[in-house]
Every structure is written in structure tokens, then in C-alpha cells.
Amino acid sequence: DFEARYRDRVIDYVYKTYGAQRVARVATYNTFKARSAIRDIGKVLGFAEEELGKLAKSLPHTYADRIRGVLDHLPELQDSPLKDQRFQLLLDVCEKIAGFPRFLGTHLGGLVISDVPLTDLTPLQKSALGPVITQFDKDDVEALGLVKLDLLSLRTLSVVQDAVQQIQETGAPLDYDRIALDDKATYDMINQGETIGVFQLESPAQRALQTRLEASHMEDIVASMALIRPGPIKGNMVDPYIRRRQGQEEITYLHPLLKPILEKTYGVILFQEQVIEIAIAVAGFTPGEADQLRRIMTHARSQRAMEEIGHHFVQKAILNGIEAEVAESIFACMVGYASYGFCEAHAAAFADTSYKTAYLIKHYPSQYFAALLNHQPMGYYPLHVIANEARRRGIKLLPADVNQSQIDCKADSPASIRIGLKLIKGISRSTLESICQEQELGLFSSVADFIKRIAPPRDEAENIIKCGALDSLYPNRRELLSILPYWESADHLLFVGSLPNTDAITDFSLQQKRFMERELLGLDIQEHFLAFMRPWLHRQGIMSSQELHTVKSGRPVQAAGLLIHPHRPPTRSGRITVFFALEDEFGLTDVTMFE
């Protein structure tokens, strides 16, 4: 992982260094899933494309052979037309082709480098976007002896670079690589779950974990990376881990040999490296055999392969003096968690970035949030949630302004951010650059001066007016919109003083202005739009997120907010559970809805 803006340069460097004959991107086999199967097979069977599109969109992202299951299980699909008899052949065929290759794609970051021409080892082809790709996927090229490198890049590192640059421009002597990893204020913030905007720690599950984990050193953050994953969650290991860490549950080991390996994770297998260490210590595996065991477990190979390696593990453990029953229990424990095990080195690298981004939020919030706004969309939450979080932390958002704003958002002071012009929807890059170039020649003296010097297209000029970027020159937005056609006339630009009489035009209401700003900027500059509804909501007995914190557990309440990130992950019980958040002017309320 490296700074996202340099990804193309890094890939270009690899090609130039090792030669185009020895470098290629790795292919992926895009297979038939529920939605694509409905569209493609339905088209072959003669159904209308418009109807198929609606049916496909109504389905969740799942496998093609599970369509009937979700039709029976999900409440919103109880009346789905797919249950009609005329679609049964379509569903039958979908079940048959589930998992079949649909087309060849390009792996997100996978790249292979060979010491011989790649055509000696794998067929190649040009991808739809141009780069040459292998016709084998990542598992196949690995079987050929090639090493797949993942040149993924992280947009978070772009945020960090921008934030650090803004911080250093203030004269602060910050060295990001030397940030102290024991800052109590940072850990206190993390332990309060105040981690929206923090790399890898901002999801509701992670924020809830941090309030219970009480992190005090880097190893705790590393463990966080591995705990909120399908394996530990499905295996119900999160609660035991926390209880053991807090001394509420005895730490036990299936065998004394496991203690030095699992002691730092309180007897819980969290990392792939622990699987390797256990295989070496308990069964006497060589490092190569242990890594082969890890590969079989983490790649979800066949049941037969799992049974074979399990038998081999138990037999070697017995020869090492371990009782058969204990060896089998140890292997069962490894299988339970290693299938989703996280690489500790990966977790540590992520944890380092997590902690340091938390440090930047705690000590340099305006610079970090300005950088974060510049690189949306990214992370867990949309732009307006990030902006609302910045305001909640006491940072004032200053409106976009043709005289004051740059293209990017910029920290205006330790407690304020000037919104960048690039957030205005529908504004071309050429217009943005033209505005900044003209600013250097002299500030715009009037709206007419701006129109004359920039000459933006009508739709762009309207958006600039509606979002308030010309308010400092003339505050009546409705009036400006009404006389915009007059200003655009080349004949009248020379006679700016000769304007139509607009005294009777009343400006938009404050509420209308805030709605326009939200629509065109994607965020709330000052009041959250729910603030205008709060008096009515209060009369209805509907609470704000701020009030909910004062209510005793068990009391029925009503709350309202903007729906954020609804999702329905698999659960241990198999019951439908929906997780989402409600956003209002005071922040987020995390909600869990059960079947």
C-alpha cells in the first residue's frame, strides 16, 4: 500500500524496470452472480431488458443459486414477481450456471513479475482498458511458481500527505513517521469511540469495540484490525477476548506449548502467523509445511485437502508427544479461525496508520478534516457525515467563495475549514483553474466582474450562485439568478451599471439556501437540514441523537435522522439483522434492527 496518486507511476516504474515481456496484470474470473444471471439469462429467454433490470436491482448481492432462498427469506422480496411461474425456468438456469465464468476481468492490484518471458508460462491478452493481463487468475499463476504482488495503494495515505502538508505550512514541526505511539490523548479519544474519519476504526462495529477494548498501546489497535472480521465474529471470539483482556475470564490454553504463541492475544487465535507457529511448535512442521497448512486453511480449499492436512497435523503432533484428543482439538480451533485469519504484519501496518490518523484528528483536526473532504468518496461514511463530524468537533465550515476558496478544501485556522470550489457539483476543471488564475491577478470586485472575467457556462454559473459562492459579492441569490441572462449578453457586459430593476425580488429563505447548498456541495455548511425540522420533531416527541444519550436503557423511544450505510451482514444465528446509522444535527446514532 502506498499513496493512491502515485499508483500509475509505480506500475509504470515496474514495467520500465523489468520489461513489458516479463510484467503483466493478473486476471480475475468474473462469475455469474444473482443480478448478472437474471439479466443475461433472462435476455436469452426473451424477457424485456427493462423488466430484467428492475428484477435484478431488487435482489441483494448474492450467488446465482441462492435467489430462491432470498426470495423466501427477505421481507422486502415476499411479493417479488420472480416468484411467478413464468420466471421459474429462469431461476432454474440461474442455479445451474452459478459460479460459471462470465468474462475475464483485471485484478484490482495484482501484478506478476517473471524472470523469463511470461508467454513461456501463461497465455496473455489485452484487457478491455488496455493493459496486458494473464489469462490465469491469482491462484493459477501462484501454482505456476509466479509471485503475485498487490500494488493496491491507499487513498488514506493521500489524505495523510495533504494533511501533513497543511500542518507544516502553519510552521508546526510535525514528522508523521515519528509520531509518538503512546499519546494518551489519542488513546482516550479512541476509547470513547470518537473515531469517525480514522482509518479502519470508523465503522460502528469498530467504534463499539473501542469503547469496550480500552486500548492503551499499539498491540491493542493491531488486535482490533483482526477482531472485527468474519472469523472472530462468527466464532464468537470478540467477547471472550475482551473479557480475558479485562481479567473477567480466565485465560486458558489447550496445551502449554500454545502459551508463548497465544499469550499476547489472551489465548485466542487471531493471526495467520499464529497458525504457522502452532504447526511448528505442536506438530513439528517445517516452516514450509506450516505455510502450506496456512494456505490450505485461508484459501478455503476442498474438504478433502483439509482432512488430509488435518490428519497429517494430528499424526505429527502425536509423534511430538501430544495426546491425539488434544491435537485434534487444537487443529479444530485452528480451522475455526484461520479461514478468516488476518495477517499480523498486515494488521500492524494498518494499525500504525489507524493510530496516526487518530493522532492527526486529535491534535490537528482542521487540517486532517480538510484533507479528508478533498478525497471523498472514501472510507465508511459519505461526505456530509464527515463534514458534520468536523462541525461536531467545533470546526467551523466556511462557505465556498470565489474570492477566498481554492480548488481544494483548506484549513483556514486551527478551528475552521474553507470549503474548496471543487466540491460544487457540475463545475468543470477548466472553470476551477480559471477562477484560481484570475484570483492571482486580482480579486473579483463584483458579480459582473466575475462573469466577465470567467464567462462560465450558464449551468455552472447557476450552481456557483445557488451554493453561495458569490454571496460575499452580492447576497441575494434569487436576484442574481434572475439577471444572469442579462449579464451573459456581450452587449451588456460593457454597461454593468445598466441593470434591470430587481427591487421586488425577495431572496430565498434560509432553509431554501441550506437545501441548495446541501444539494450542490454534498454537505451542510452551517445548519444540518434536520435543524429546521427540530421544532416539529420535538412536538411529536421524536428525540435527537443528543437526547438519546440521556435515556435509560429499556425505554421505548422515537428518533429521526438521515439513513446512513444500511447493510445486512451474515450473522451467527442466520437471522436477518440490519445495521445502519441515523444522522441528525448532533451526530450519529447507530441502530440494529432484528428480524
Coordinates of C-alpha atoms in Angstrom, one line a residue:
D1 CA 0.0 0.0 0.0
F2 CA 1.2 3.5 -0.9
E3 CA -0.2 6.9 -1.7
A4 CA -3.0 6.5 -4.2
R5 CA -2.0 9.3 -6.5
Y6 CA 1.3 7.6 -7.3
R7 CA -0.2 4.2 -8.3
D8 CA 0.1 4.7 -12.0
R9 CA 3.7 5.9 -11.6
V10 CA 4.6 2.9 -9.5
I11 CA 3.1 0.5 -12.0
D12 CA 4.9 2.3 -14.9
Y13 CA 8.2 2.0 -12.9
V14 CA 7.7 -1.8 -12.6
Y15 CA 7.1 -2.1 -16.4
K16 CA 10.1 0.0 -17.3
T17 CA 12.4 -1.7 -14.8
Y18 CA 11.6 -5.4 -15.6
G19 CA 10.3 -5.1 -19.2
A20 CA 6.9 -5.4 -20.7
Q21 CA 7.6 -9.0 -21.7
R22 CA 8.1 -10.0 -18.0
V23 CA 5.3 -8.0 -16.3
A24 CA 1.5 -8.4 -16.6
R25 CA -1.6 -7.6 -14.6
V26 CA -3.4 -10.6 -13.1
A27 CA -6.8 -11.6 -14.4
T28 CA -9.9 -12.3 -12.4
Y29 CA -12.7 -14.6 -13.4
N30 CA -15.9 -12.6 -13.1
T31 CA -18.6 -15.2 -12.5
F32 CA -22.3 -15.3 -12.7
K33 CA -23.9 -13.8 -9.6
A34 CA -27.6 -13.3 -8.9
R35 CA -28.1 -10.0 -10.6
S36 CA -25.9 -10.7 -13.7
A37 CA -27.5 -14.1 -14.1
I38 CA -31.0 -12.6 -14.1
R39 CA -30.1 -10.0 -16.7
D40 CA -28.1 -12.2 -19.0
I41 CA -30.1 -15.4 -18.9
G42 CA -33.3 -13.5 -18.9
K43 CA -32.3 -11.7 -22.0
V44 CA -31.6 -15.1 -23.7
L45 CA -35.0 -16.4 -22.6
G46 CA -36.7 -13.4 -24.2
F47 CA -37.7 -11.2 -21.2
A48 CA -37.7 -7.4 -21.6
E49 CA -34.5 -5.7 -20.6
E50 CA -36.3 -3.1 -18.6
E51 CA -38.2 -5.7 -16.6
L52 CA -35.0 -7.7 -16.0
G53 CA -33.2 -4.6 -14.8
K54 CA -35.9 -3.9 -12.2
L55 CA -35.8 -7.5 -11.0
A56 CA -32.0 -7.6 -10.8
K57 CA -31.9 -4.4 -8.8
S58 CA -34.4 -5.8 -6.3
L59 CA -32.1 -8.6 -5.4
P60 CA -29.2 -8.4 -2.9
H61 CA -25.7 -9.1 -4.0
T62 CA -25.6 -12.9 -3.6
Y63 CA -24.8 -16.1 -5.5
A64 CA -27.0 -17.1 -8.5
D65 CA -28.0 -20.4 -6.9
R66 CA -29.3 -18.6 -3.8
I67 CA -32.0 -16.5 -5.5
R68 CA -34.9 -18.7 -4.3
G69 CA -33.6 -18.7 -0.8
V70 CA -33.5 -14.9 -0.5
L71 CA -37.0 -14.7 -2.1
D72 CA -38.3 -16.8 0.7
H73 CA -36.2 -15.2 3.4
L74 CA -36.1 -11.5 2.9
P75 CA -39.2 -9.5 3.8
E76 CA -38.9 -7.0 1.0
L77 CA -39.0 -9.8 -1.6
Q78 CA -42.1 -11.5 -0.3
D79 CA -44.2 -10.1 -3.2
S80 CA -41.4 -10.3 -5.8
P81 CA -42.5 -11.0 -9.4
L82 CA -39.7 -13.6 -9.5
K83 CA -42.0 -16.0 -7.6
D84 CA -44.3 -16.1 -10.6
Q85 CA -44.5 -19.3 -12.6
R86 CA -43.2 -17.6 -15.8
F87 CA -39.8 -17.0 -14.1
Q88 CA -39.2 -20.5 -12.8
L89 CA -37.2 -21.6 -15.8
L90 CA -35.1 -18.5 -15.5
L91 CA -34.3 -19.4 -11.8
D92 CA -33.6 -23.0 -12.7
V93 CA -31.0 -21.9 -15.3
C94 CA -29.5 -19.4 -12.8
E95 CA -28.9 -22.2 -10.3
K96 CA -27.2 -24.2 -13.0
I97 CA -24.8 -21.5 -14.1
A98 CA -23.9 -20.1 -10.7
G99 CA -20.2 -19.6 -10.4
F100 CA -19.6 -20.0 -14.2
P101 CA -17.1 -17.5 -15.7
R102 CA -18.9 -14.6 -17.2
F103 CA -15.9 -12.6 -18.5
L104 CA -12.3 -12.0 -17.8
G105 CA -11.5 -9.0 -15.6
T106 CA -8.4 -7.3 -14.2
H107 CA -7.4 -7.9 -10.6
L108 CA -7.6 -4.7 -8.6
G109 CA -3.9 -4.5 -7.8
G110 CA -2.4 -7.9 -8.8
L111 CA 0.8 -7.9 -10.9
V112 CA 3.2 -10.6 -11.7
I113 CA 6.9 -10.2 -12.5
S114 CA 8.8 -13.1 -14.1
D115 CA 12.5 -13.8 -14.8
V116 CA 11.5 -15.2 -18.2
P117 CA 9.1 -14.0 -20.8
L118 CA 5.6 -14.5 -19.4
T119 CA 4.4 -16.2 -22.7
D120 CA 6.6 -19.1 -21.7
L121 CA 4.3 -19.6 -18.6
T122 CA 0.9 -18.2 -19.2
P123 CA -1.3 -17.0 -22.1
L124 CA -1.7 -13.3 -22.2
Q125 CA -4.3 -10.9 -23.6
K126 CA -5.1 -7.2 -23.7
S127 CA -7.7 -6.2 -21.1
A128 CA -10.7 -4.0 -22.1
L129 CA -8.8 -1.0 -20.6
G130 CA -5.6 -1.7 -22.4
P131 CA -3.0 -3.3 -20.0
V132 CA -1.9 -6.8 -20.8
I133 CA -3.3 -9.4 -18.4
T134 CA -2.6 -13.1 -17.7
Q135 CA -5.4 -15.4 -18.7
F136 CA -4.8 -17.3 -15.5
D137 CA -6.1 -15.9 -12.2
K138 CA -4.1 -15.4 -8.9
D139 CA -4.4 -19.0 -7.8
D140 CA -3.3 -20.3 -11.2
V141 CA -0.3 -18.0 -11.5
E142 CA 0.8 -18.9 -8.0
A143 CA 0.6 -22.6 -8.9
L144 CA 2.9 -21.8 -11.9
G145 CA 5.5 -20.5 -9.4
L146 CA 4.9 -16.8 -10.1
V147 CA 4.6 -14.4 -7.2
K148 CA 1.6 -12.0 -7.3
L149 CA 2.3 -8.5 -6.0
D150 CA -0.6 -6.4 -4.8
L151 CA 0.0 -2.8 -5.8
L152 CA -3.2 -1.6 -4.2
S153 CA -2.4 2.0 -2.9
L154 CA -4.5 3.7 -0.2
R155 CA -6.4 7.0 -0.6
T156 CA -5.9 7.4 3.2
L157 CA -2.2 7.9 2.6
S158 CA -3.2 10.7 0.1
V159 CA -5.2 12.3 2.9
V160 CA -2.3 12.0 5.3
Q161 CA 0.1 13.6 2.8
D162 CA -2.3 16.5 2.2
A163 CA -3.0 17.0 6.0
V164 CA 0.7 16.9 6.9
Q165 CA 1.5 19.5 4.2
Q166 CA -1.2 21.8 5.5
I167 CA 0.1 21.3 9.1
Q168 CA 3.7 22.0 8.1
E169 CA 2.5 25.2 6.3
T170 CA 1.5 26.6 9.7
G171 CA 5.1 26.1 10.9
A172 CA 4.3 23.1 13.1
P173 CA 7.3 20.8 13.2
L174 CA 5.4 17.6 12.5
D175 CA 7.2 14.5 11.4
Y176 CA 4.5 11.9 10.5
D177 CA 6.8 9.0 10.6
R178 CA 8.0 9.9 14.1
I179 CA 4.6 10.5 15.7
A180 CA 4.7 9.1 19.3
L181 CA 2.8 5.9 19.6
D182 CA 2.0 6.4 23.3
D183 CA -0.1 9.6 23.2
K184 CA -2.7 9.3 26.0
A185 CA -5.0 11.9 24.4
T186 CA -5.2 9.9 21.2
Y187 CA -5.9 6.6 23.1
D188 CA -8.6 8.4 25.2
M189 CA -10.3 9.6 22.0
I190 CA -10.2 6.1 20.5
N191 CA -11.6 4.6 23.7
Q192 CA -14.5 6.9 23.6
G193 CA -15.4 5.6 20.1
E194 CA -14.7 9.1 18.6
T195 CA -13.2 7.6 15.5
I196 CA -15.2 8.8 12.5
G197 CA -12.6 9.6 9.9
V198 CA -10.0 7.3 11.5
F199 CA -8.6 4.7 9.1
Q200 CA -10.1 1.3 9.7
L201 CA -11.6 2.3 13.1
E202 CA -14.7 4.3 12.0
S203 CA -17.3 1.6 11.3
P204 CA -20.0 1.1 14.0
A205 CA -18.6 -2.3 14.9
Q206 CA -15.1 -0.9 15.4
R207 CA -16.3 2.2 17.3
A208 CA -18.3 -0.1 19.6
L209 CA -15.3 -2.4 20.1
Q210 CA -13.0 0.6 21.0
T211 CA -15.3 1.7 23.8
R212 CA -15.0 -1.8 25.4
L213 CA -11.4 -2.7 24.5
E214 CA -9.9 0.3 26.4
A215 CA -6.8 0.4 24.2
S216 CA -3.6 1.6 25.8
H217 CA -0.8 0.5 23.4
M218 CA -0.3 -0.3 19.8
E219 CA -0.8 -4.1 20.2
D220 CA -4.5 -3.3 21.2
I221 CA -5.0 -1.5 17.9
V222 CA -3.3 -4.3 16.0
A223 CA -5.8 -6.8 17.6
S224 CA -8.7 -4.5 16.6
M225 CA -7.8 -5.0 13.0
A226 CA -8.2 -8.8 13.3
L227 CA -11.2 -8.9 15.7
I228 CA -13.8 -7.2 13.5
R229 CA -13.6 -9.8 10.8
P230 CA -16.0 -12.6 9.8
G231 CA -14.0 -15.4 11.5
P232 CA -13.7 -14.0 15.0
I233 CA -17.3 -12.6 14.9
K234 CA -18.8 -15.8 13.6
G235 CA -16.7 -17.8 16.1
N236 CA -17.9 -15.6 19.0
M237 CA -14.3 -14.7 19.9
V238 CA -14.8 -10.9 20.4
D239 CA -16.5 -11.1 23.8
P240 CA -14.1 -13.8 25.2
Y241 CA -11.1 -11.7 24.0
I242 CA -12.4 -8.6 25.8
R243 CA -13.3 -10.4 29.0
R244 CA -9.9 -12.1 29.1
R245 CA -8.1 -8.8 28.5
Q246 CA -10.0 -7.1 31.3
G247 CA -9.4 -10.0 33.7
Q248 CA -13.1 -11.1 33.8
E249 CA -12.4 -14.5 32.3
E250 CA -9.6 -17.0 32.9
I251 CA -7.0 -17.3 30.1
T252 CA -6.7 -21.0 29.1
Y253 CA -4.6 -22.9 26.6
L254 CA -5.3 -26.3 25.2
H255 CA -1.6 -27.2 25.7
P256 CA 1.3 -25.4 27.4
L257 CA 3.1 -25.1 24.0
L258 CA 0.4 -22.7 22.9
K259 CA 1.0 -20.2 25.7
P260 CA 4.1 -18.3 24.2
I261 CA 2.3 -18.2 20.9
L262 CA -1.2 -17.0 22.1
E263 CA -0.3 -15.1 25.3
K264 CA -0.4 -11.7 23.7
T265 CA -3.9 -12.4 22.2
Y266 CA -5.2 -13.9 25.5
G267 CA -5.4 -17.5 24.2
V268 CA -7.3 -16.5 21.1
I269 CA -6.1 -17.3 17.6
L270 CA -6.3 -14.0 15.6
F271 CA -3.4 -14.1 13.1
Q272 CA -2.2 -16.3 10.3
E273 CA 1.3 -16.2 11.8
Q274 CA 0.0 -17.9 14.9
V275 CA -1.3 -20.8 12.8
I276 CA 2.2 -21.2 11.4
E277 CA 3.8 -21.0 14.8
I278 CA 1.3 -23.6 16.3
A279 CA 2.0 -26.0 13.4
I280 CA 5.8 -25.7 14.0
A281 CA 5.6 -26.0 17.8
V282 CA 2.8 -28.6 18.2
A283 CA 3.3 -30.8 15.2
G284 CA 6.9 -30.2 14.4
F285 CA 6.1 -28.9 10.9
T286 CA 8.9 -27.3 8.9
P287 CA 8.2 -23.7 8.1
G288 CA 7.3 -24.7 4.5
E289 CA 4.8 -27.3 5.7
A290 CA 3.3 -24.8 8.2
D291 CA 2.9 -22.2 5.5
Q292 CA 1.2 -24.9 3.3
L293 CA -1.2 -25.6 6.1
R294 CA -1.9 -21.8 6.3
R295 CA -2.6 -21.7 2.6
I296 CA -5.0 -24.6 2.6
M297 CA -6.9 -23.1 5.5
T298 CA -7.0 -19.5 4.3
H299 CA -7.9 -20.3 0.7
A300 CA -10.9 -22.4 1.6
R301 CA -9.6 -25.4 -0.4
S302 CA -11.5 -28.7 -0.7
Q303 CA -12.7 -30.6 2.3
R304 CA -10.5 -33.5 1.3
A305 CA -7.4 -31.3 1.3
M306 CA -8.4 -30.0 4.8
E307 CA -8.9 -33.5 6.1
E308 CA -5.6 -34.7 4.6
I309 CA -3.6 -31.8 6.2
G310 CA -5.5 -32.3 9.5
H311 CA -4.6 -36.0 9.6
H312 CA -1.0 -35.1 8.9
F313 CA -1.0 -32.5 11.7
V314 CA -2.5 -34.8 14.3
Q315 CA -0.1 -37.7 13.4
K316 CA 3.0 -35.4 13.6
A317 CA 1.6 -33.9 16.9
I318 CA 1.3 -37.4 18.4
L319 CA 4.9 -38.1 17.4
N320 CA 5.8 -34.9 19.2
G321 CA 4.2 -36.2 22.4
I322 CA 0.8 -34.6 22.2
E323 CA -2.3 -36.6 23.0
A324 CA -4.4 -37.4 20.0
E325 CA -7.6 -35.8 21.5
V326 CA -5.7 -32.6 22.4
A327 CA -4.1 -32.4 18.9
E328 CA -7.5 -32.8 17.3
S329 CA -8.9 -30.0 19.5
I330 CA -6.0 -27.7 18.6
F331 CA -6.5 -28.4 14.9
A332 CA -10.3 -27.8 15.1
C333 CA -9.6 -24.5 16.8
M334 CA -7.1 -23.5 14.1
V335 CA -9.6 -24.4 11.3
G336 CA -12.3 -22.4 13.1
Y337 CA -10.5 -19.1 12.9
A338 CA -7.7 -19.4 10.3
S339 CA -10.1 -19.4 7.4
Y340 CA -10.6 -15.7 8.0
G341 CA -7.4 -15.1 9.9
F342 CA -5.7 -11.8 9.3
C343 CA -2.0 -11.5 8.6
E344 CA -0.4 -9.9 11.7
A345 CA 2.1 -7.9 9.6
H346 CA -0.8 -6.5 7.6
A347 CA -2.7 -5.8 10.8
A348 CA 0.3 -4.0 12.3
A349 CA 0.8 -1.8 9.2
F350 CA -2.9 -0.9 9.2
A351 CA -2.9 -0.3 12.9
D352 CA 0.1 2.1 12.5
T353 CA -1.9 4.2 10.0
S354 CA -5.1 3.9 12.2
Y355 CA -3.3 5.3 15.3
K356 CA -1.5 8.1 13.4
T357 CA -4.7 9.3 11.6
A358 CA -6.4 9.3 15.1
Y359 CA -3.5 11.4 16.3
L360 CA -3.9 13.9 13.5
I361 CA -7.6 14.2 14.2
K362 CA -7.0 14.8 17.9
H363 CA -4.2 17.3 17.5
Y364 CA -4.7 18.8 14.0
P365 CA -8.5 18.4 13.3
S366 CA -9.0 21.2 10.8
Q367 CA -6.1 20.2 8.6
Y368 CA -7.0 16.5 8.7
F369 CA -10.7 17.0 8.0
A370 CA -9.9 19.4 5.2
A371 CA -7.8 16.8 3.6
L372 CA -10.4 14.1 4.2
L373 CA -13.1 16.3 2.5
N374 CA -10.7 16.6 -0.5
H375 CA -10.5 12.9 -1.1
Q376 CA -14.1 11.8 -0.9
P377 CA -15.6 9.3 -1.6
M378 CA -13.6 7.0 0.6
G379 CA -13.9 5.2 3.8
Y380 CA -17.1 4.2 5.5
Y381 CA -19.1 7.4 5.6
P382 CA -20.3 9.9 2.9
L383 CA -19.1 13.4 2.6
H384 CA -21.9 15.1 4.6
V385 CA -21.2 12.8 7.6
I386 CA -17.5 13.7 7.6
A387 CA -18.5 17.4 7.4
N388 CA -21.0 17.0 10.2
E389 CA -18.3 15.3 12.4
A390 CA -15.9 18.2 11.8
R391 CA -18.6 20.7 12.9
R392 CA -19.4 18.5 15.9
R393 CA -15.7 18.8 16.9
G394 CA -16.0 22.6 16.9
I395 CA -14.6 23.2 13.4
K396 CA -16.4 26.0 11.6
L397 CA -17.0 25.3 7.9
L398 CA -16.6 28.5 5.8
P399 CA -18.7 28.5 2.6
A400 CA -17.2 28.2 -0.9
D401 CA -16.3 31.7 -2.1
V402 CA -14.9 32.8 -5.5
N403 CA -12.5 35.2 -3.8
Q404 CA -11.5 33.1 -0.7
S405 CA -11.7 29.5 -1.8
Q406 CA -9.0 27.5 -3.6
I407 CA -9.8 24.4 -5.7
D408 CA -9.3 22.1 -2.6
C409 CA -10.7 22.5 0.9
K410 CA -8.1 24.2 3.1
A411 CA -7.7 24.7 6.9
D412 CA -8.3 28.4 7.3
S413 CA -7.3 28.3 11.0
P414 CA -7.0 25.7 13.8
A415 CA -10.8 25.8 14.1
S416 CA -12.1 26.4 10.6
I417 CA -12.0 25.0 7.1
R418 CA -12.7 26.9 3.9
I419 CA -14.7 24.7 1.5
G420 CA -13.0 24.2 -1.8
L421 CA -14.6 25.1 -5.1
K422 CA -14.2 21.6 -6.5
L423 CA -17.0 20.4 -4.2
I424 CA -19.5 22.5 -6.2
K425 CA -21.3 20.0 -8.5
G426 CA -21.1 20.5 -12.2
I427 CA -18.1 22.8 -12.3
S428 CA -15.5 21.8 -14.9
R429 CA -11.8 21.6 -14.2
S430 CA -11.2 24.4 -16.7
T431 CA -13.5 26.7 -14.8
L432 CA -12.0 25.9 -11.5
E433 CA -8.5 26.6 -12.8
S434 CA -9.6 29.8 -14.5
I435 CA -11.1 31.1 -11.2
C436 CA -7.8 30.5 -9.3
Q437 CA -5.7 32.0 -12.1
E438 CA -7.9 35.2 -12.1
Q439 CA -7.7 35.4 -8.3
E440 CA -3.9 35.8 -8.6
L441 CA -4.5 38.8 -11.0
G442 CA -6.8 40.4 -8.5
L443 CA -9.9 39.6 -6.5
F444 CA -13.3 39.8 -8.2
S445 CA -14.9 43.2 -7.4
S446 CA -18.5 42.3 -8.3
V447 CA -20.6 39.5 -9.7
A448 CA -20.5 41.2 -13.1
D449 CA -16.7 41.3 -12.9
F450 CA -16.7 37.6 -12.1
I451 CA -19.0 36.8 -15.0
K452 CA -17.0 38.9 -17.4
R453 CA -13.6 37.5 -16.4
I454 CA -14.6 33.8 -16.1
A455 CA -17.5 33.6 -18.5
P456 CA -18.7 30.3 -17.1
P457 CA -21.4 28.3 -18.9
R458 CA -25.0 29.1 -17.8
D459 CA -25.4 25.9 -15.7
E460 CA -22.1 26.3 -13.9
A461 CA -22.8 30.0 -13.1
E462 CA -26.2 29.0 -11.7
N463 CA -24.6 26.4 -9.4
I464 CA -22.0 28.8 -8.3
I465 CA -24.7 31.3 -7.3
K466 CA -27.0 28.7 -5.7
C467 CA -24.3 27.3 -3.4
G468 CA -23.5 30.8 -2.1
A469 CA -20.0 31.2 -3.7
L470 CA -21.0 34.7 -4.8
D471 CA -22.7 35.8 -1.5
S472 CA -19.7 37.9 -0.5
L473 CA -20.2 40.0 -3.7
Y474 CA -24.0 40.1 -3.7
P475 CA -26.1 38.1 -1.1
N476 CA -29.4 37.9 -3.0
R477 CA -29.1 34.6 -4.8
R478 CA -32.6 34.7 -6.4
E479 CA -31.9 38.2 -7.8
L480 CA -28.6 37.0 -9.3
L481 CA -30.3 34.1 -11.0
S482 CA -32.9 36.4 -12.5
I483 CA -30.4 38.8 -14.0
L484 CA -27.8 36.1 -15.1
P485 CA -29.1 36.0 -18.7
Y486 CA -28.7 39.8 -18.9
W487 CA -25.1 39.7 -17.7
E488 CA -24.3 36.9 -20.1
S489 CA -25.1 39.2 -23.0
A490 CA -21.9 40.5 -24.6
D491 CA -23.7 43.9 -25.3
H492 CA -24.4 44.5 -21.6
L493 CA -21.1 43.4 -20.1
L494 CA -19.7 46.8 -21.1
F495 CA -22.5 48.6 -19.3
V496 CA -22.6 46.8 -15.9
G497 CA -24.4 49.7 -14.3
S498 CA -27.4 49.3 -16.7
L499 CA -29.2 46.5 -14.9
P500 CA -32.9 45.7 -14.8
N501 CA -34.9 46.8 -11.8
T502 CA -35.0 43.8 -9.3
D503 CA -36.0 45.6 -6.1
A504 CA -39.2 43.4 -5.9
I505 CA -37.3 40.1 -5.9
T506 CA -37.2 38.5 -2.5
D507 CA -34.2 36.3 -1.8
F508 CA -34.5 32.6 -1.0
S509 CA -35.3 31.7 2.6
L510 CA -32.5 30.5 4.9
Q511 CA -34.0 27.0 4.7
Q512 CA -34.0 27.0 0.9
K513 CA -30.4 28.2 0.8
R514 CA -29.3 25.4 3.1
F515 CA -31.1 22.8 1.0
M516 CA -29.4 24.2 -2.2
E517 CA -26.0 24.1 -0.5
R518 CA -26.5 20.5 0.5
E519 CA -27.6 19.5 -2.9
L520 CA -24.7 21.2 -4.7
L521 CA -21.9 20.7 -2.2
G522 CA -23.0 17.4 -0.8
L523 CA -22.7 18.7 2.8
D524 CA -24.2 21.2 5.3
I525 CA -22.1 24.3 5.7
Q526 CA -23.8 25.6 8.8
E527 CA -27.1 24.1 10.0
H528 CA -27.9 20.5 9.3
F529 CA -31.1 20.4 7.4
L530 CA -32.8 18.5 10.3
A531 CA -32.3 21.5 12.5
F532 CA -35.1 23.2 10.6
M533 CA -37.4 20.3 11.4
R534 CA -36.3 20.0 15.0
P535 CA -39.2 22.1 16.5
W536 CA -41.8 20.0 14.7
L537 CA -40.0 16.7 15.6
H538 CA -39.8 17.9 19.2
R539 CA -43.6 18.5 19.3
Q540 CA -44.0 14.9 18.0
G541 CA -41.9 13.5 20.8
I542 CA -39.2 12.5 18.5
M543 CA -35.7 12.7 20.1
S544 CA -32.4 13.9 18.8
S545 CA -29.3 11.8 19.0
Q546 CA -28.1 14.1 21.8
E547 CA -31.2 13.4 23.9
L548 CA -31.0 9.6 23.3
H549 CA -27.8 9.5 25.4
T550 CA -29.8 10.7 28.5
V551 CA -32.5 8.0 28.2
K552 CA -32.3 4.9 30.5
S553 CA -31.9 1.6 28.8
G554 CA -35.1 -0.3 28.1
R555 CA -37.3 2.7 27.5
P556 CA -39.1 2.9 24.1
V557 CA -38.1 6.0 22.1
Q558 CA -38.7 7.6 18.7
A559 CA -35.8 9.1 16.8
A560 CA -35.3 10.5 13.3
G561 CA -32.4 11.0 11.1
L562 CA -30.9 10.6 7.7
L563 CA -30.3 6.9 6.8
I564 CA -26.6 6.1 6.6
H565 CA -25.0 2.9 5.3
P566 CA -27.7 0.3 5.8
H567 CA -26.2 -3.2 5.5
R568 CA -27.2 -6.8 6.3
P569 CA -24.2 -8.9 7.0
P570 CA -24.4 -12.7 7.8
T571 CA -24.9 -13.4 11.5
R572 CA -24.2 -16.5 13.6
S573 CA -27.9 -17.1 14.2
G574 CA -28.7 -16.8 10.5
R575 CA -31.5 -14.3 11.4
I576 CA -31.8 -11.2 9.3
T577 CA -30.1 -8.3 11.2
V578 CA -29.9 -4.9 9.6
F579 CA -27.2 -2.4 10.8
F580 CA -27.4 1.3 9.9
A581 CA -27.0 4.8 11.4
L582 CA -29.3 7.8 11.7
E583 CA -27.6 11.2 11.3
D584 CA -29.0 14.4 12.7
E585 CA -27.5 17.8 13.5
F586 CA -25.8 16.4 16.7
G587 CA -24.2 13.3 15.2
L588 CA -24.8 9.6 14.5
T589 CA -27.0 7.1 16.3
D590 CA -26.0 3.5 15.5
V591 CA -29.1 1.3 15.1
T592 CA -29.5 -2.5 14.9
M593 CA -32.8 -3.9 13.6
F594 CA -33.6 -7.6 14.2
E595 CA -35.9 -9.9 12.3

